[in-house]
GROMACS .gro file of C-alpha atoms in nm:
model
  340
    1GLN     CA    1  -1.568   1.887  -2.664
    2VAL     CA    2  -1.373   1.881  -2.341
    3LEU     CA    3  -1.441   2.141  -2.051
    4ARG     CA    4  -1.192   2.192  -1.793
    5ILE     CA    5  -1.372   2.319  -1.467
    6ALA     CA    6  -1.179   2.478  -1.193
    7SER     CA    7  -1.293   2.408  -0.861
    8GLY     CA    8  -1.250   2.787  -0.776
    9ALA     CA    9  -1.539   2.897  -1.080
   10ALA     CA   10  -1.776   2.621  -0.894
   11ALA     CA   11  -1.697   2.725  -0.571
   12GLU     CA   12  -1.822   3.086  -0.631
   13ASN     CA   13  -2.156   2.962  -0.714
   14PRO     CA   14  -2.201   2.569  -0.702
   15ALA     CA   15  -2.559   2.612  -0.780
   16GLU     CA   16  -2.509   2.781  -1.109
   17PHE     CA   17  -2.242   2.565  -1.193
   18PHE     CA   18  -2.438   2.256  -1.159
   19ALA     CA   19  -2.708   2.391  -1.330
   20TYR     CA   20  -2.463   2.475  -1.621
   21LEU     CA   21  -2.387   2.128  -1.672
   22SER     CA   22  -2.736   2.059  -1.756
   23THR     CA   23  -2.676   2.284  -2.041
   24LEU     CA   24  -2.427   2.136  -2.233
   25PRO     CA   25  -2.401   1.967  -2.581
   26GLU     CA   26  -2.431   1.609  -2.602
   27ASP     CA   27  -2.089   1.420  -2.636
   28THR     CA   28  -1.907   1.632  -2.373
   29ILE     CA   29  -1.676   1.542  -2.099
   30ILE     CA   30  -1.655   1.780  -1.819
   31PHE     CA   31  -1.264   1.741  -1.622
   32ALA     CA   32  -1.343   1.894  -1.241
   33MET     CA   33  -1.046   1.997  -1.065
   34ASN     CA   34  -1.070   1.895  -0.648
   35MET     CA   35  -1.464   1.896  -0.675
   36SER     CA   36  -1.496   1.676  -0.372
   37SER     CA   37  -1.428   1.992  -0.146
   38ILE     CA   38  -1.719   2.129  -0.317
   39ILE     CA   39  -1.954   1.867  -0.274
   40GLU     CA   40  -1.844   1.896   0.076
   41ALA     CA   41  -1.880   2.247   0.108
   42MET     CA   42  -2.241   2.245  -0.040
   43GLY     CA   43  -2.386   1.927   0.127
   44MET     CA   44  -2.683   1.783   0.011
   45PRO     CA   45  -2.774   1.981  -0.234
   46ALA     CA   46  -2.466   1.870  -0.427
   47ARG     CA   47  -2.535   1.514  -0.402
   48GLN     CA   48  -2.865   1.565  -0.535
   49TYR     CA   49  -2.755   1.778  -0.837
   50LEU     CA   50  -2.527   1.491  -0.910
   51TYR     CA   51  -2.782   1.235  -0.814
   52ASN     CA   52  -3.015   1.355  -1.055
   53TYR     CA   53  -2.771   1.425  -1.340
   54ARG     CA   54  -2.653   1.108  -1.354
   55ASP     CA   55  -2.902   0.956  -1.562
   56LEU     CA   56  -2.948   1.280  -1.788
   57PHE     CA   57  -2.561   1.279  -1.847
   58LYS     CA   58  -2.616   0.886  -1.950
   59ALA     CA   59  -2.889   0.951  -2.225
   60ALA     CA   60  -2.671   1.247  -2.347
   61GLY     CA   61  -2.313   1.054  -2.407
   62LYS     CA   62  -2.185   1.334  -2.140
   63ALA     CA   63  -1.942   1.241  -1.863
   64LEU     CA   64  -1.819   1.415  -1.560
   65VAL     CA   65  -1.451   1.346  -1.454
   66ILE     CA   66  -1.328   1.459  -1.127
   67VAL     CA   67  -0.958   1.477  -1.056
   68GLU     CA   68  -0.800   1.470  -0.697
   69ARG     CA   69  -0.507   1.335  -0.535
   70SER     CA   70  -0.708   1.166  -0.268
   71PRO     CA   71  -1.103   1.145  -0.331
   72VAL     CA   72  -1.344   1.157  -0.067
   73LEU     CA   73  -1.698   1.122  -0.198
   74PRO     CA   74  -2.030   1.083   0.007
   75PRO     CA   75  -2.132   0.691   0.019
   76ASP     CA   76  -2.453   0.786  -0.124
   77ILE     CA   77  -2.318   0.874  -0.471
   78SER     CA   78  -1.961   0.724  -0.466
   79PRO     CA   79  -2.128   0.388  -0.634
   80ASP     CA   80  -2.175   0.628  -0.930
   81PHE     CA   81  -1.826   0.675  -1.001
   82TYR     CA   82  -1.572   0.485  -1.118
   83PHE     CA   83  -1.217   0.531  -0.975
   84ILE     CA   84  -0.894   0.497  -1.149
   85ASP     CA   85  -0.616   0.497  -0.910
   86VAL     CA   86  -0.282   0.636  -1.136
   87PRO     CA   87   0.027   0.496  -1.005
   88LEU     CA   88   0.327   0.697  -0.940
   89PRO     CA   89   0.555   0.723  -1.247
   90ASP     CA   90   0.799   0.433  -1.306
   91LYS     CA   91   1.165   0.471  -1.385
   92GLN     CA   92   1.113   0.511  -1.747
   93GLN     CA   93   0.846   0.718  -1.733
   94MET     CA   94   1.072   0.951  -1.518
   95LEU     CA   95   1.335   0.926  -1.764
   96ASN     CA   96   1.102   1.061  -2.007
   97ILE     CA   97   0.998   1.357  -1.794
   98ILE     CA   98   1.332   1.450  -1.725
   99THR     CA   99   1.445   1.406  -2.083
  100THR     CA  100   1.192   1.615  -2.184
  101VAL     CA  101   1.319   1.927  -1.939
  102LEU     CA  102   1.675   1.845  -2.054
  103THR     CA  103   1.555   1.893  -2.447
  104ALA     CA  104   1.358   2.219  -2.355
  105ASN     CA  105   1.650   2.396  -2.230
  106GLY     CA  106   1.917   2.259  -2.465
  107ILE     CA  107   2.094   2.041  -2.195
  108SER     CA  108   2.295   1.736  -2.220
  109LEU     CA  109   2.404   1.505  -1.952
  110SER     CA  110   2.622   1.195  -1.909
  111ASP     CA  111   2.467   0.882  -1.831
  112ASP     CA  112   2.602   0.848  -1.472
  113VAL     CA  113   2.448   1.194  -1.379
  114LEU     CA  114   2.052   1.081  -1.581
  115ASP     CA  115   2.082   0.768  -1.376
  116LYS     CA  116   2.134   0.930  -1.079
  117ALA     CA  117   1.872   1.194  -1.091
  118VAL     CA  118   1.595   0.956  -1.210
  119ASP     CA  119   1.708   0.689  -0.909
  120ILE     CA  120   1.667   1.020  -0.685
  121LEU     CA  121   1.326   1.123  -0.859
  122THR     CA  122   1.157   0.827  -0.863
  123GLY     CA  123   0.820   0.813  -0.583
  124LEU     CA  124   0.737   1.152  -0.694
  125PRO     CA  125   0.452   1.267  -0.878
  126PRO     CA  126   0.516   1.368  -1.238
  127PHE     CA  127   0.441   1.736  -1.194
  128ALA     CA  128   0.682   1.743  -0.847
  129ALA     CA  129   0.953   1.602  -0.998
  130GLU     CA  130   0.958   1.795  -1.295
  131GLN     CA  131   0.950   2.106  -1.065
  132ALA     CA  132   1.242   1.961  -0.848
  133PHE     CA  133   1.465   1.876  -1.099
  134ALA     CA  134   1.403   2.199  -1.307
  135LEU     CA  135   1.539   2.415  -0.985
  136SER     CA  136   1.814   2.195  -0.961
  137ILE     CA  137   1.954   2.286  -1.317
  138GLY     CA  138   2.236   2.552  -1.190
  139LYS     CA  139   2.484   2.765  -1.443
  140GLY     CA  140   2.589   2.609  -1.715
  141GLY     CA  141   2.336   2.329  -1.738
  142LYS     CA  142   2.501   2.150  -1.418
  143ILE     CA  143   2.262   1.950  -1.191
  144ASP     CA  144   2.290   1.956  -0.812
  145ILE     CA  145   2.226   1.627  -0.697
  146ASP     CA  146   2.245   1.733  -0.315
  147PHE     CA  147   2.015   2.009  -0.392
  148LEU     CA  148   1.790   1.739  -0.572
  149TRP     CA  149   1.835   1.490  -0.301
  150ASN     CA  150   1.724   1.731  -0.010
  151ILE     CA  151   1.371   1.813  -0.238
  152LYS     CA  152   1.304   1.476  -0.302
  153CYS     CA  153   1.316   1.397   0.076
  154ARG     CA  154   1.104   1.681   0.167
  155MET     CA  155   0.879   1.585  -0.099
  156VAL     CA  156   0.840   1.220   0.002
  157GLU     CA  157   0.796   1.333   0.400
  158GLU     CA  158   0.434   1.486   0.291
  159THR     CA  159   0.327   1.185   0.255
  160PRO     CA  160   0.197   1.069   0.596
  161GLY     CA  161   0.423   0.788   0.783
  162VAL     CA  162   0.685   0.823   0.530
  163SER     CA  163   1.039   0.942   0.577
  164ILE     CA  164   1.397   0.906   0.444
  165TRP     CA  165   1.670   0.839   0.649
  166ARG     CA  166   1.980   1.094   0.575
  167GLY     CA  167   2.202   0.944   0.774
  168LYS     CA  168   2.562   0.790   0.623
  169GLU     CA  169   2.615   0.477   0.835
  170ARG     CA  170   2.810   0.215   0.712
  171PHE     CA  171   2.847  -0.135   0.831
  172GLU     CA  172   3.254  -0.080   0.897
  173GLN     CA  173   3.150   0.188   1.177
  174LEU     CA  174   2.981  -0.085   1.336
  175GLY     CA  175   3.172  -0.332   1.525
  176GLY     CA  176   3.090  -0.690   1.590
  177LEU     CA  177   2.792  -0.801   1.448
  178ASP     CA  178   2.955  -1.016   1.161
  179ASN     CA  179   2.692  -1.307   1.107
  180VAL     CA  180   2.445  -1.039   1.018
  181LYS     CA  181   2.632  -0.815   0.822
  182ARG     CA  182   2.761  -1.143   0.628
  183TYR     CA  183   2.404  -1.231   0.520
  184CYS     CA  184   2.317  -0.871   0.455
  185LEU     CA  185   2.606  -0.838   0.183
  186ALA     CA  186   2.536  -1.164   0.002
  187LYS     CA  187   2.149  -1.070   0.022
  188LEU     CA  188   2.222  -0.736  -0.158
  189SER     CA  189   2.462  -0.881  -0.403
  190GLY     CA  190   2.170  -1.184  -0.515
  191LYS     CA  191   1.988  -1.139  -0.812
  192ARG     CA  192   1.712  -0.983  -0.693
  193LYS     CA  193   1.795  -0.597  -0.720
  194TYR     CA  194   1.595  -0.399  -0.457
  195GLY     CA  195   1.543  -0.068  -0.503
  196ALA     CA  196   1.505   0.100  -0.122
  197VAL     CA  197   1.505  -0.081   0.232
  198VAL     CA  198   1.199  -0.006   0.435
  199PHE     CA  199   1.300   0.037   0.761
  200ILE     CA  200   1.026  -0.022   1.074
  201ASP     CA  201   1.119   0.037   1.419
  202GLU     CA  202   1.013  -0.176   1.740
  203ILE     CA  203   0.717  -0.312   1.487
  204GLU     CA  204   0.562  -0.512   1.786
  205LYS     CA  205   0.513  -0.159   1.959
  206ALA     CA  206   0.359  -0.002   1.644
  207LEU     CA  207   0.096  -0.286   1.569
  208ALA     CA  208   0.010  -0.271   1.967
  209GLY     CA  209  -0.369  -0.426   1.975
  210ALA     CA  210  -0.417  -0.554   1.618
  211THR     CA  211  -0.443  -0.906   1.725
  212THR     CA  212  -0.791  -1.009   1.891
  213GLY     CA  213  -0.824  -0.942   2.269
  214THR     CA  214  -0.547  -0.702   2.321
  215GLY     CA  215  -0.733  -0.395   2.352
  216ASP     CA  216  -0.797  -0.209   2.016
  217THR     CA  217  -1.158  -0.181   1.954
  218SER     CA  218  -1.110   0.050   1.728
  219GLY     CA  219  -0.997  -0.178   1.428
  220VAL     CA  220  -0.737   0.088   1.323
  221SER     CA  221  -0.436  -0.141   1.413
  222GLN     CA  222  -0.588  -0.417   1.251
  223GLY     CA  223  -0.668  -0.216   0.925
  224ILE     CA  224  -0.292  -0.166   0.914
  225LEU     CA  225  -0.196  -0.505   0.948
  226GLN     CA  226  -0.421  -0.624   0.703
  227SER     CA  227  -0.292  -0.380   0.479
  228ILE     CA  228   0.086  -0.490   0.546
  229LEU     CA  229   0.024  -0.848   0.527
  230VAL     CA  230  -0.192  -0.820   0.199
  231TYR     CA  231   0.081  -0.591   0.047
  232MET     CA  232   0.442  -0.821   0.155
  233GLN     CA  233   0.211  -1.096   0.023
  234ASP     CA  234   0.076  -0.978  -0.332
  235MET     CA  235   0.425  -0.774  -0.396
  236ASP     CA  236   0.635  -1.080  -0.304
  237VAL     CA  237   0.815  -0.852  -0.017
  238SER     CA  238   1.107  -0.968   0.086
  239GLY     CA  239   1.184  -0.948   0.426
  240MET     CA  240   1.443  -0.931   0.802
  241MET     CA  241   1.344  -0.945   1.137
  242PHE     CA  242   1.620  -0.835   1.385
  243ILE     CA  243   1.501  -0.893   1.730
  244GLY     CA  244   1.707  -0.901   2.055
  245HIS     CA  245   1.801  -0.700   2.348
  246PRO     CA  246   1.749  -0.296   2.360
  247GLY     CA  247   2.087  -0.109   2.212
  248THR     CA  248   2.235  -0.393   2.040
  249GLY     CA  249   2.280  -0.284   1.653
  250LYS     CA  250   1.933  -0.372   1.542
  251SER     CA  251   1.845  -0.026   1.462
  252ALA     CA  252   2.208   0.095   1.334
  253ILE     CA  253   2.230  -0.243   1.131
  254ALA     CA  254   1.917  -0.168   0.942
  255LYS     CA  255   1.983   0.200   0.870
  256SER     CA  256   2.299   0.110   0.730
  257ILE     CA  257   2.213  -0.169   0.475
  258GLY     CA  258   2.086   0.114   0.212
  259ASN     CA  259   2.381   0.294   0.219
  260GLU     CA  260   2.587  -0.037   0.144
  261ALA     CA  261   2.365  -0.090  -0.128
  262GLY     CA  262   2.368   0.256  -0.248
  263ILE     CA  263   1.987   0.282  -0.229
  264PRO     CA  264   1.748   0.474   0.008
  265THR     CA  265   1.640   0.403   0.337
  266VAL     CA  266   1.271   0.457   0.391
  267ILE     CA  267   1.140   0.476   0.756
  268LEU     CA  268   0.798   0.358   0.764
  269ASP     CA  269   0.593   0.529   1.071
  270PHE     CA  270   0.300   0.324   1.171
  271GLY     CA  271   0.224   0.580   1.456
  272ALA     CA  272   0.191   0.910   1.187
  273LEU     CA  273  -0.042   0.653   0.982
  274LYS     CA  274  -0.327   0.626   1.259
  275ASP     CA  275  -0.616   0.841   1.261
  276SER     CA  276  -0.923   0.819   1.470
  277LEU     CA  277  -1.090   0.646   1.166
  278VAL     CA  278  -1.065   0.335   1.034
  279GLY     CA  279  -1.079   0.435   0.694
  280ALA     CA  280  -0.889   0.728   0.666
  281THR     CA  281  -0.597   0.514   0.853
  282GLU     CA  282  -0.623   0.309   0.531
  283ARG     CA  283  -0.613   0.531   0.277
  284ARG     CA  284  -0.313   0.680   0.475
  285VAL     CA  285  -0.128   0.323   0.467
  286ARG     CA  286  -0.232   0.249   0.102
  287ASN     CA  287  -0.084   0.622  -0.006
  288ALA     CA  288   0.233   0.572   0.204
  289LEU     CA  289   0.233   0.166   0.030
  290LYS     CA  290   0.198   0.332  -0.302
  291THR     CA  291   0.464   0.580  -0.208
  292ILE     CA  292   0.711   0.291  -0.135
  293THR     CA  293   0.668   0.052  -0.423
  294ALA     CA  294   0.772   0.377  -0.676
  295ILE     CA  295   1.058   0.453  -0.470
  296SER     CA  296   1.179   0.111  -0.464
  297ASN     CA  297   1.070   0.036  -0.815
  298GLY     CA  298   0.865  -0.252  -0.653
  299ARG     CA  299   1.132  -0.418  -0.513
  300PRO     CA  300   1.099  -0.296  -0.125
  301LEU     CA  301   1.345  -0.505   0.124
  302MET     CA  302   1.142  -0.445   0.467
  303VAL     CA  303   1.355  -0.437   0.793
  304ALA     CA  304   1.140  -0.427   1.137
  305THR     CA  305   1.339  -0.480   1.439
  306CYS     CA  306   1.155  -0.583   1.733
  307ASN     CA  307   1.229  -0.641   2.127
  308LYS     CA  308   0.944  -0.907   2.200
  309ILE     CA  309   0.887  -1.138   1.872
  310ALA     CA  310   0.623  -1.301   2.050
  311MET     CA  311   0.358  -0.994   2.062
  312LEU     CA  312   0.353  -1.031   1.678
  313PRO     CA  313   0.076  -1.272   1.497
  314PRO     CA  314   0.231  -1.526   1.343
  315GLU     CA  315   0.121  -1.463   1.027
  316LEU     CA  316   0.296  -1.140   1.025
  317ARG     CA  317   0.627  -1.343   1.117
  318ARG     CA  318   0.591  -1.530   0.841
  319ARG     CA  319   0.578  -1.268   0.567
  320PHE     CA  320   0.965  -1.207   0.702
  321THR     CA  321   1.091  -1.455   0.453
  322GLY     CA  322   1.471  -1.312   0.473
  323GLY     CA  323   1.516  -1.425   0.790
  324THR     CA  324   1.510  -1.370   1.167
  325PHE     CA  325   1.811  -1.259   1.324
  326PHE     CA  326   1.871  -1.271   1.758
  327PHE     CA  327   2.102  -0.976   1.848
  328ASP     CA  328   2.267  -1.115   2.143
  329LEU     CA  329   2.460  -0.889   2.420
  330PRO     CA  330   2.865  -0.846   2.240
  331THR     CA  331   3.091  -1.074   2.286
  332CYS     CA  332   3.441  -1.015   2.474
  333GLU     CA  333   3.554  -0.976   2.116
  334GLU     CA  334   3.303  -0.783   1.980
  335ARG     CA  335   3.343  -0.522   2.269
  336ALA     CA  336   3.693  -0.496   2.187
  337SER     CA  337   3.621  -0.433   1.824
  338ILE     CA  338   3.308  -0.184   1.935
  339TRP     CA  339   3.573   0.035   2.157
  340GLU     CA  340   3.860   0.064   1.890
   0.00000   0.00000   0.00000
C-alpha cells in the first residue's frame, strides 16, 4: 500500500497526522511532500514523533519517504534518514520528456529542431522542462525557440549564483588577441566536445579570504574553494585562466567563447552563493554545480579572469589545465584593428 501525504493536510493538524501514521497497516510506504517545513514549524514534538516511530516503522515494514527539493532536517533525526540525490535529466531523458509531449499533442518535429529543444532544456528539472516546452508550442505545432530559450534562462537563474549570458559577442568583433583566439578555436574543435562555458569573473576577489590567514574567519570562502577544487578534480574539468591589465579584453573573450562554439555561457557568481552560514553556502554551491553539470551534459569548460594571480592558492591555479594567458596592453597593430 502506498499513500501520498501533502504537506497542507499535515500542516492543518500535525499532531493528528503523526498519530495517524501509527494506525497504518504493515508494509505501507508513505510519501510526504515538503515535510521538512512541517517539522521545522512543529519543532520538538515532530522530531520526537519521528524518533519514536522509527523502530515501530521498522518492525512493521513501513517506510516514510520525504520528497523535497532541498531537505533540511534537524541534526538529531537526520542520521535516521537515507538521502538520495536525484540528478537532473540528461539529454536522453530530456528527449524522452519532449517526445512524450509531442506524442500527446500529435506533433512531429524535424531532427534539427528537436536537437535544439533538447540542448536548450538540458539543465532543468523534468516538470519545469515539460512545462517550458509545452508553453513554447505555437499554432500549427511550431516551436518558438527564442521563447523557449528565454524561459530556460529565467528558470536557471532561480538557482542562486547561476545565470546564463545572453550577449551575442563573437571573436570577429574583438580587435587583437589573435593568440588566445586561435587557441580557443583549436580547443573547441578538439576531441572533447564541451557542453557549456562557465565564466567566473575576477576570481581572486570572489574567493578573497579563502586561504589561511587572509581574514575570512567564517569558513564560507574556504567552503566554496573546497567545493570548486573537488568538482574540477572529480569531473575532470578543463579550465583557462585569463590574467592581465583591466580592460584588455579578458571578460570579452570569455563571454565570446560560448557563442563561437554554439553552446551556452553560464556565469558563476560566487558572491551570490555566499550565506552567513557555512552549511547553507555549501548547499548553494552544490545546487549551482549540479545545474552546471546538467546544462553542460557533464562537460563544462571553466574560464576565469583574474587581475592578481598571486592572490590565488596554487592548488586552484593547477586546476586550470587549459592554460593561463596574460592579456597585455594592445600593440600598435592591435590598436589599429580595435580602432576599426
